[in-house]
Amino acid sequence: MKTPNFSITGFVKILYLFFLFIGFSACSQYQNVRIPLANSGYTYSGCEPSIDIHPTNNNYIAVGSILDGYHYSKDGGLNWTSKQLKSSFGVYGDPVLKFNSKGNLFYFHLASYNKTSHLDRIVCQKAEVFDEKFNNGTAPRPNGTKVQDKHWMVIDPETDVIYMTWTQFDAYDSADPKDSSIIVFSKSLDDGETWTTPSRISRYGGDCLDGDNTVEGAMPALGENGEIYVAWSGPKGLMINVSKDQGETWLKEEKFLFDHEGGWNIEVDDFFRCNGLPVFLSDHNKSSPHYGKLYLNWTIQNMKTGQTSVVFSSSSDNGKSWSIPTTVHKQSDKYNHFLTWFTVDPSNGNIHFVYYRKGVDSKPTDVVWAQSMDGGNSFKEQVISEKPFEPNPLVFFGDYLNIAARDNVVRPVWPRMDKGHISLWTAIIDLK
């Protein structure tokens, strides 16, 4: 049973009053563009999108979506080409797309390799030019039939080293107490050609039921002195580990950050499922006034009311201390806010969020963009979906949204549902 953290709840309700929230629009002033889906025949195509912007040309934008969709634009997101990604290892969802400093594009995904076992590795496919062919892919070494899932990564903009973390299940969906989930780490020094042997970085494991008591959502972030920080959620709450030698060694025991109020496996009426796993990033722009700050964003659920809120915390001292979590949005008893994602614009350090907002007692759901231009001290939010949509609780709708920003070009990406049919969208947000 999930236990509410009343101290955090109280702080969240009080602290938002101390933050400046500017402007909330009931309709979008930003053009919404529909991204065509790849012709895969997969019922839930368009969910779980991932987006990134080319490091030297903001018109070049890449998006991935389940199960095997690849979408790219050469004109800033106004027009799109969509294809199916292919690999002999199988392409089985959880897409994560990242450009490196050279403009190479990496598409990470789950595997379904018919020569071994289902979901036995995390695959990294590379395209040297984003609108050309991807290679067949590589992967960190599999561990027998253990399931590898929920990967995230960060690419060092100075060295192009790829750092990746994910969850390893002894046996997915097993209720056997002998089976456990752990957080593992691997890195690539050669643009994804080879990978270090995965190493365990969580002393404390979780169960294999893919819920609140599973350790999941591990995401790496870069520190200002070369550190690698990794945050995740699980039965002990939100946790963090750190390496000061590029992932060679880690703290013997992860550190506690916050109770995850309501757990990460939250419930929102009319949605098939929903999670509040953490999103963890840093400001890695040396010219930014907030260079080196660590940012953590997640969703909580009040267990008395069931209401969900998107919260945010930061650290200015290399993770030694953290600000008290506060809501990114205005508090209201009328709405649930959930499925948050955020990014940090590498050109200026501005923070951009995207999340859903839905009436507590109604189905219509809006997409909201929020931004902070002062390192997370204040937020401005705005509805960016041109019209709300109504989800169907019987239709799988994915586990995350996504957003990218560079040089004040901001591109959120999200699925919407109309009469049970899923479509994929972005908004054209160009800031001065």
Coordinates of C-alpha atoms in Angstrom, one line a residue:
M1 CA 0.0 0.0 0.0
K2 CA 1.3 3.4 -0.9
T3 CA 1.9 5.7 2.0
P4 CA 1.5 9.5 1.5
N5 CA 4.2 11.8 2.5
F6 CA 2.3 14.5 4.3
S7 CA 5.4 16.7 4.8
I8 CA 6.0 17.0 1.1
T9 CA 2.3 17.5 0.3
G10 CA 2.2 20.4 2.7
F11 CA 5.3 22.0 1.3
V12 CA 4.0 21.6 -2.2
K13 CA 0.7 23.3 -1.3
I14 CA 2.4 26.2 0.5
L15 CA 5.5 26.7 -1.6
Y16 CA 3.8 27.4 -4.9
L17 CA 2.6 30.6 -3.4
F18 CA 6.1 31.9 -3.2
F19 CA 6.9 31.3 -6.8
L20 CA 5.9 33.6 -9.6
F21 CA 3.5 32.1 -12.2
I22 CA 2.9 34.3 -15.2
G23 CA 0.1 33.9 -17.6
F24 CA -2.0 30.9 -18.3
S25 CA -3.8 30.6 -21.6
A26 CA -6.9 28.5 -22.2
C27 CA -5.9 28.0 -25.9
S28 CA -2.7 27.7 -27.9
Q29 CA -1.0 30.6 -29.7
Y30 CA 1.4 28.1 -31.1
Q31 CA 0.8 26.1 -34.3
N32 CA 0.2 22.4 -33.7
V33 CA 1.7 20.1 -36.4
R34 CA 0.7 16.5 -36.8
I35 CA 3.6 14.1 -37.3
P36 CA 2.6 11.2 -39.7
L37 CA 3.1 7.8 -38.2
A38 CA 5.2 5.1 -39.7
N39 CA 3.2 2.4 -41.5
S40 CA 3.9 -0.4 -39.0
G41 CA 0.4 -1.6 -38.3
Y42 CA 1.1 -1.3 -34.6
T43 CA -2.1 -0.2 -32.8
Y44 CA -0.4 2.2 -30.4
S45 CA 2.0 3.9 -32.8
G46 CA 2.7 7.5 -31.8
C47 CA 3.0 6.9 -28.1
E48 CA 6.2 7.3 -26.0
P49 CA 7.8 9.9 -28.3
S50 CA 11.4 11.1 -28.0
I51 CA 12.7 14.2 -29.7
D52 CA 16.0 15.9 -30.3
I53 CA 17.3 18.9 -32.3
H54 CA 20.5 18.9 -34.3
P55 CA 23.4 20.6 -32.6
T56 CA 24.2 23.0 -35.5
N57 CA 21.0 23.3 -37.5
N58 CA 17.8 23.9 -35.6
N59 CA 15.7 23.0 -38.7
Y60 CA 16.8 19.4 -38.3
I61 CA 14.6 17.6 -35.8
A62 CA 14.3 13.8 -35.1
V63 CA 11.6 12.0 -33.3
G64 CA 11.1 8.4 -32.3
S65 CA 7.8 6.7 -31.3
I66 CA 6.7 3.2 -30.4
L67 CA 7.0 0.6 -31.6
D68 CA 9.5 1.3 -34.4
G69 CA 8.7 4.8 -35.7
Y70 CA 11.3 7.2 -36.9
H71 CA 10.2 10.7 -37.9
Y72 CA 12.4 13.6 -39.1
S73 CA 11.9 17.2 -40.3
K74 CA 14.3 19.4 -42.2
D75 CA 12.2 22.6 -41.8
G76 CA 11.9 23.0 -38.1
G77 CA 9.0 20.7 -37.6
L78 CA 6.5 22.0 -40.2
N79 CA 6.8 18.9 -42.5
W80 CA 7.8 15.4 -41.6
T81 CA 9.0 12.1 -43.1
S82 CA 8.2 8.9 -41.2
K83 CA 9.8 5.5 -41.6
Q84 CA 10.1 2.2 -39.7
L85 CA 13.4 1.5 -38.0
K86 CA 14.8 -1.9 -38.8
S87 CA 17.4 -4.1 -36.9
S88 CA 18.2 -7.8 -36.8
F89 CA 17.9 -7.4 -33.0
G90 CA 14.3 -6.3 -33.3
V91 CA 12.9 -2.9 -32.6
Y92 CA 10.5 -3.1 -29.6
G93 CA 9.8 0.3 -28.2
D94 CA 11.0 2.7 -25.5
P95 CA 12.6 5.0 -28.1
V96 CA 15.2 7.5 -27.0
L97 CA 16.9 9.7 -29.5
K98 CA 20.0 11.8 -29.0
F99 CA 22.4 13.8 -31.3
N100 CA 26.0 14.0 -30.4
S101 CA 28.2 17.1 -31.0
K102 CA 29.1 15.9 -34.5
G103 CA 25.5 15.6 -35.6
N104 CA 25.4 11.8 -35.4
L105 CA 22.0 10.6 -34.3
F106 CA 21.5 7.7 -31.9
Y107 CA 18.2 5.8 -31.6
F108 CA 18.1 3.6 -28.5
H109 CA 15.3 1.0 -28.1
L110 CA 14.3 -2.3 -26.6
A111 CA 15.1 -5.5 -28.4
S112 CA 13.2 -8.6 -29.5
Y113 CA 16.0 -10.8 -30.8
N114 CA 14.7 -14.1 -32.2
K115 CA 18.1 -15.8 -31.7
T116 CA 18.0 -15.2 -27.9
S117 CA 15.2 -14.0 -25.7
H118 CA 12.7 -11.1 -25.7
L119 CA 13.9 -7.8 -24.2
D120 CA 17.4 -9.2 -23.5
R121 CA 19.3 -6.0 -24.5
I122 CA 19.2 -2.3 -25.1
V123 CA 20.0 -1.6 -28.7
C124 CA 21.8 1.6 -30.0
Q125 CA 21.4 2.3 -33.7
K126 CA 23.4 5.1 -35.3
A127 CA 22.9 7.3 -38.3
E128 CA 25.9 9.5 -39.2
V129 CA 23.4 11.8 -41.1
F130 CA 20.0 12.0 -39.5
D131 CA 17.9 11.5 -42.7
E132 CA 20.0 8.6 -43.9
K133 CA 20.2 4.9 -43.0
F134 CA 20.8 3.7 -39.4
N135 CA 23.2 0.9 -38.8
N136 CA 22.0 -2.4 -37.5
G137 CA 22.9 -1.5 -33.9
T138 CA 25.0 -2.5 -31.0
A139 CA 24.2 -3.2 -27.4
P140 CA 25.8 -3.6 -24.0
R141 CA 26.4 -7.3 -23.2
P142 CA 23.2 -9.2 -22.4
N143 CA 22.9 -11.1 -19.1
G144 CA 21.3 -14.3 -20.1
T145 CA 17.5 -14.1 -20.2
K146 CA 17.3 -11.2 -17.8
V147 CA 15.1 -8.4 -19.1
Q148 CA 16.7 -5.0 -19.8
D149 CA 14.2 -2.1 -19.8
K150 CA 13.6 1.6 -19.3
H151 CA 16.9 3.0 -20.5
W152 CA 18.0 6.7 -20.5
M153 CA 21.3 8.2 -21.5
V154 CA 23.3 11.4 -21.6
I155 CA 26.0 12.3 -24.1
D156 CA 28.8 14.5 -22.9
P157 CA 28.9 17.5 -25.3
E158 CA 32.7 17.8 -25.0
T159 CA 33.8 14.2 -25.4
D160 CA 30.8 12.6 -27.0
V161 CA 31.0 9.7 -24.5
I162 CA 27.6 8.1 -24.1
Y163 CA 26.5 7.2 -20.5
M164 CA 23.5 4.9 -20.3
T165 CA 21.5 3.5 -17.3
W166 CA 18.5 1.2 -17.1
T167 CA 16.6 -1.4 -15.1
Q168 CA 17.5 -5.1 -15.2
F169 CA 14.8 -7.6 -14.2
D170 CA 15.7 -11.1 -13.2
A171 CA 12.3 -12.1 -14.6
Y172 CA 9.8 -9.5 -15.7
D173 CA 6.5 -9.5 -13.9
S174 CA 7.6 -12.3 -11.6
A175 CA 6.2 -12.3 -8.1
D176 CA 8.9 -14.6 -6.8
P177 CA 10.7 -12.8 -4.0
K178 CA 13.9 -14.4 -5.2
D179 CA 13.6 -12.3 -8.4
S180 CA 14.7 -8.6 -8.2
S181 CA 15.2 -5.5 -10.3
I182 CA 18.4 -3.4 -10.2
I183 CA 19.9 -0.3 -11.8
V184 CA 22.8 -0.9 -14.2
F185 CA 25.2 1.3 -16.1
S186 CA 27.3 1.1 -19.3
K187 CA 29.1 3.6 -21.4
S188 CA 30.5 3.9 -24.9
L189 CA 33.7 5.7 -25.8
D190 CA 33.5 5.2 -29.5
D191 CA 30.1 6.6 -30.7
G192 CA 28.2 3.5 -29.8
E193 CA 30.4 1.0 -31.5
T194 CA 31.3 -0.8 -28.3
W195 CA 30.0 -0.7 -24.7
T196 CA 31.5 -1.5 -21.3
T197 CA 30.2 -4.5 -19.4
P198 CA 27.1 -3.4 -17.5
S199 CA 27.7 -2.8 -13.9
R200 CA 25.3 -2.6 -11.0
I201 CA 25.0 0.8 -9.4
S202 CA 22.1 0.3 -7.0
R203 CA 22.8 -1.5 -3.8
Y204 CA 19.1 -1.8 -3.0
G205 CA 17.0 -3.6 -5.5
G206 CA 13.3 -3.9 -6.0
D207 CA 10.7 -6.5 -7.1
C208 CA 10.0 -7.5 -10.7
L209 CA 6.3 -6.4 -10.9
D210 CA 7.0 -3.1 -12.7
G211 CA 5.3 -1.0 -10.0
D212 CA 6.1 1.2 -7.0
N213 CA 8.4 -1.4 -5.5
T214 CA 10.5 -1.8 -8.7
V215 CA 13.6 0.3 -9.1
E216 CA 13.0 2.1 -12.3
G217 CA 13.4 5.3 -14.3
A218 CA 17.2 5.6 -13.9
M219 CA 18.5 8.7 -15.7
P220 CA 22.1 10.0 -15.8
A221 CA 23.1 13.7 -15.7
L222 CA 26.5 15.4 -16.0
G223 CA 28.1 17.3 -13.2
E224 CA 30.3 20.4 -13.7
N225 CA 33.5 18.6 -12.6
G226 CA 33.0 15.5 -14.7
E227 CA 30.7 13.7 -12.3
I228 CA 28.0 11.4 -13.5
Y229 CA 24.8 11.5 -11.3
V230 CA 22.0 9.0 -11.7
A231 CA 18.6 9.3 -10.1
W232 CA 15.7 6.8 -10.0
S233 CA 12.6 5.8 -8.1
G234 CA 11.7 2.7 -6.2
P235 CA 10.5 1.3 -2.9
K236 CA 12.8 3.5 -0.9
G237 CA 11.8 6.7 -2.8
L238 CA 13.8 8.9 -5.1
M239 CA 17.4 7.9 -4.9
I240 CA 20.7 9.1 -6.4
N241 CA 24.2 7.7 -7.0
V242 CA 27.3 9.4 -8.3
S243 CA 30.6 8.5 -10.0
K244 CA 33.5 10.9 -10.0
D245 CA 35.6 8.8 -12.5
Q246 CA 33.4 8.5 -15.6
G247 CA 31.5 5.6 -14.3
E248 CA 34.4 3.4 -13.2
T249 CA 33.4 3.5 -9.5
W250 CA 30.3 4.6 -7.7
L251 CA 29.1 5.2 -4.1
K252 CA 28.8 1.9 -2.3
E253 CA 25.3 2.9 -1.4
E254 CA 22.9 5.2 -3.2
K255 CA 21.6 8.2 -1.3
F256 CA 18.0 9.1 -0.5
L257 CA 16.6 12.3 -2.0
F258 CA 12.8 12.4 -1.4
D259 CA 9.9 10.2 -0.6
H260 CA 8.0 9.6 -3.8
E261 CA 4.5 10.6 -2.6
G262 CA 2.0 8.1 -4.0
G263 CA 4.8 6.0 -5.6
W264 CA 5.8 6.3 -9.2
N265 CA 3.0 4.0 -10.5
I266 CA 0.2 6.5 -10.3
E267 CA -3.4 6.3 -11.4
V268 CA -5.2 9.0 -13.4
D269 CA -8.9 8.5 -14.3
D270 CA -9.5 7.8 -18.0
F271 CA -5.9 6.9 -18.7
F272 CA -4.9 3.3 -19.3
R273 CA -1.9 3.7 -17.0
C274 CA 0.4 6.5 -15.9
N275 CA 3.8 6.9 -14.2
G276 CA 5.5 9.6 -12.3
L277 CA 9.1 8.5 -12.8
P278 CA 11.8 11.2 -12.4
V279 CA 13.3 13.2 -15.2
F280 CA 16.9 14.2 -14.2
L281 CA 19.1 16.7 -16.1
S282 CA 21.8 19.3 -15.5
D283 CA 22.7 22.7 -16.9
H284 CA 25.9 21.9 -18.7
N285 CA 26.4 25.3 -20.5
K286 CA 29.5 26.9 -19.0
S287 CA 28.2 30.4 -20.0
S288 CA 24.9 29.8 -18.2
P289 CA 24.4 31.6 -14.8
H290 CA 23.1 28.2 -13.6
Y291 CA 25.9 26.1 -14.9
G292 CA 26.3 22.9 -12.9
K293 CA 22.8 22.9 -11.3
L294 CA 21.1 19.6 -11.1
Y295 CA 17.4 19.5 -11.8
L296 CA 14.9 16.8 -10.8
N297 CA 11.2 16.7 -12.0
W298 CA 8.6 14.1 -11.2
T299 CA 4.9 13.5 -10.5
I300 CA 3.3 12.9 -7.1
Q301 CA -0.1 11.7 -6.1
N302 CA -1.9 12.8 -3.0
M303 CA -3.3 9.6 -1.5
K304 CA -6.1 11.3 0.3
T305 CA -7.6 13.0 -2.8
G306 CA -5.9 11.1 -5.7
Q307 CA -4.8 14.4 -7.2
T308 CA -1.6 14.5 -9.2
S309 CA 1.0 17.3 -9.3
V310 CA 4.2 17.9 -11.3
V311 CA 7.0 18.9 -8.9
F312 CA 10.5 20.2 -9.3
S313 CA 13.7 20.4 -7.2
S314 CA 17.2 21.6 -7.8
S315 CA 20.7 21.4 -6.4
S316 CA 23.4 24.1 -6.6
D317 CA 26.1 22.2 -4.7
N318 CA 26.7 19.1 -6.7
G319 CA 23.9 17.1 -5.2
K320 CA 24.8 17.7 -1.5
S321 CA 21.5 19.5 -0.8
W322 CA 18.2 20.0 -2.7
S323 CA 15.6 22.6 -2.7
I324 CA 12.2 21.7 -1.2
P325 CA 10.1 20.3 -4.1
T326 CA 7.6 22.8 -5.5
T327 CA 4.9 22.5 -8.2
V328 CA 5.8 23.7 -11.7
H329 CA 2.1 24.7 -12.3
K330 CA -0.5 26.6 -10.3
Q331 CA -2.1 24.5 -7.7
S332 CA -5.8 23.9 -8.3
D333 CA -8.2 21.3 -6.9
K334 CA -9.8 21.2 -10.4
Y335 CA -6.9 19.6 -12.3
N336 CA -4.5 16.7 -12.4
H337 CA -1.1 17.4 -13.9
F338 CA 1.0 14.4 -15.0
L339 CA 3.3 12.7 -17.4
T340 CA 5.9 15.4 -17.1
W341 CA 9.1 15.8 -19.1
F342 CA 11.5 18.7 -19.3
T343 CA 14.7 19.8 -21.1
V344 CA 17.4 22.4 -20.6
D345 CA 18.2 24.6 -23.6
P346 CA 22.0 24.2 -23.9
S347 CA 22.4 27.6 -25.4
N348 CA 21.1 29.6 -22.4
G349 CA 20.1 27.3 -19.6
N350 CA 16.4 28.0 -19.9
I351 CA 14.2 25.1 -18.7
H352 CA 11.2 23.9 -20.6
F353 CA 8.5 21.4 -19.5
V354 CA 5.6 19.6 -21.1
Y355 CA 2.9 17.7 -19.3
Y356 CA -0.8 16.8 -19.5
R357 CA -3.5 18.7 -17.6
K358 CA -6.9 17.0 -17.1
G359 CA -9.9 18.0 -15.1
V360 CA -10.3 15.9 -11.9
D361 CA -13.9 15.1 -12.8
S362 CA -13.8 15.4 -16.6
K363 CA -12.1 13.7 -19.5
P364 CA -10.9 16.6 -21.7
T365 CA -7.1 16.8 -21.5
D366 CA -4.8 19.6 -22.5
V367 CA -1.1 19.7 -23.2
V368 CA 0.8 22.3 -21.2
W369 CA 4.2 23.9 -21.8
A370 CA 6.0 25.6 -18.9
Q371 CA 9.2 27.4 -18.8
S372 CA 11.7 28.8 -16.3
M373 CA 14.3 31.4 -17.3
D374 CA 15.9 31.7 -13.8
G375 CA 17.0 28.2 -12.9
G376 CA 13.7 27.0 -11.6
N377 CA 12.9 29.8 -9.3
S378 CA 9.8 30.8 -11.2
F379 CA 7.7 29.3 -13.9
K380 CA 5.4 30.5 -16.7
E381 CA 2.9 28.0 -18.1
Q382 CA 0.6 27.9 -21.1
V383 CA -1.8 25.4 -22.8
I384 CA -0.3 24.6 -26.2
S385 CA -2.7 22.1 -27.5
E386 CA -5.1 23.8 -30.0
K387 CA -7.9 21.7 -28.6
P388 CA -8.3 19.2 -25.7
F389 CA -8.6 15.5 -26.3
E390 CA -10.5 12.7 -24.5
P391 CA -8.5 9.6 -23.6
N392 CA -9.9 6.1 -23.5
P393 CA -9.0 4.1 -20.4
L394 CA -9.0 0.8 -22.4
V395 CA -6.4 2.0 -24.9
F396 CA -2.7 1.9 -24.1
F397 CA -1.3 5.4 -24.3
G398 CA 2.4 5.1 -23.4
D399 CA 4.5 6.1 -20.4
Y400 CA 6.1 9.5 -21.3
L401 CA 6.0 12.7 -23.4
N402 CA 9.1 14.5 -24.5
I403 CA 10.5 18.0 -25.3
A404 CA 13.7 19.4 -26.9
A405 CA 15.1 23.0 -27.0
R406 CA 18.1 24.7 -28.6
D407 CA 18.7 28.3 -29.3
N408 CA 15.2 29.2 -28.1
V409 CA 13.7 26.7 -30.6
V410 CA 11.4 24.6 -28.4
R411 CA 9.7 21.5 -29.7
P412 CA 7.4 19.5 -27.4
V413 CA 6.1 16.2 -28.7
W414 CA 3.0 14.3 -27.5
P415 CA 0.3 11.8 -28.5
R416 CA -3.3 12.7 -28.4
M417 CA -6.3 10.5 -28.7
D418 CA -9.5 11.1 -30.6
K419 CA -12.3 8.5 -30.5
G420 CA -9.8 5.9 -29.5
H421 CA -7.3 6.7 -32.3
I422 CA -3.8 7.9 -31.4
S423 CA -2.0 10.6 -33.3
L424 CA 1.4 12.3 -32.7
W425 CA 1.9 16.1 -32.5
T426 CA 4.4 18.9 -31.9
A427 CA 4.0 22.6 -31.4
I428 CA 6.1 25.3 -33.2
I429 CA 7.5 27.4 -30.3
D430 CA 10.1 29.8 -31.5
L431 CA 11.2 32.3 -28.8
K432 CA 13.0 35.6 -29.3

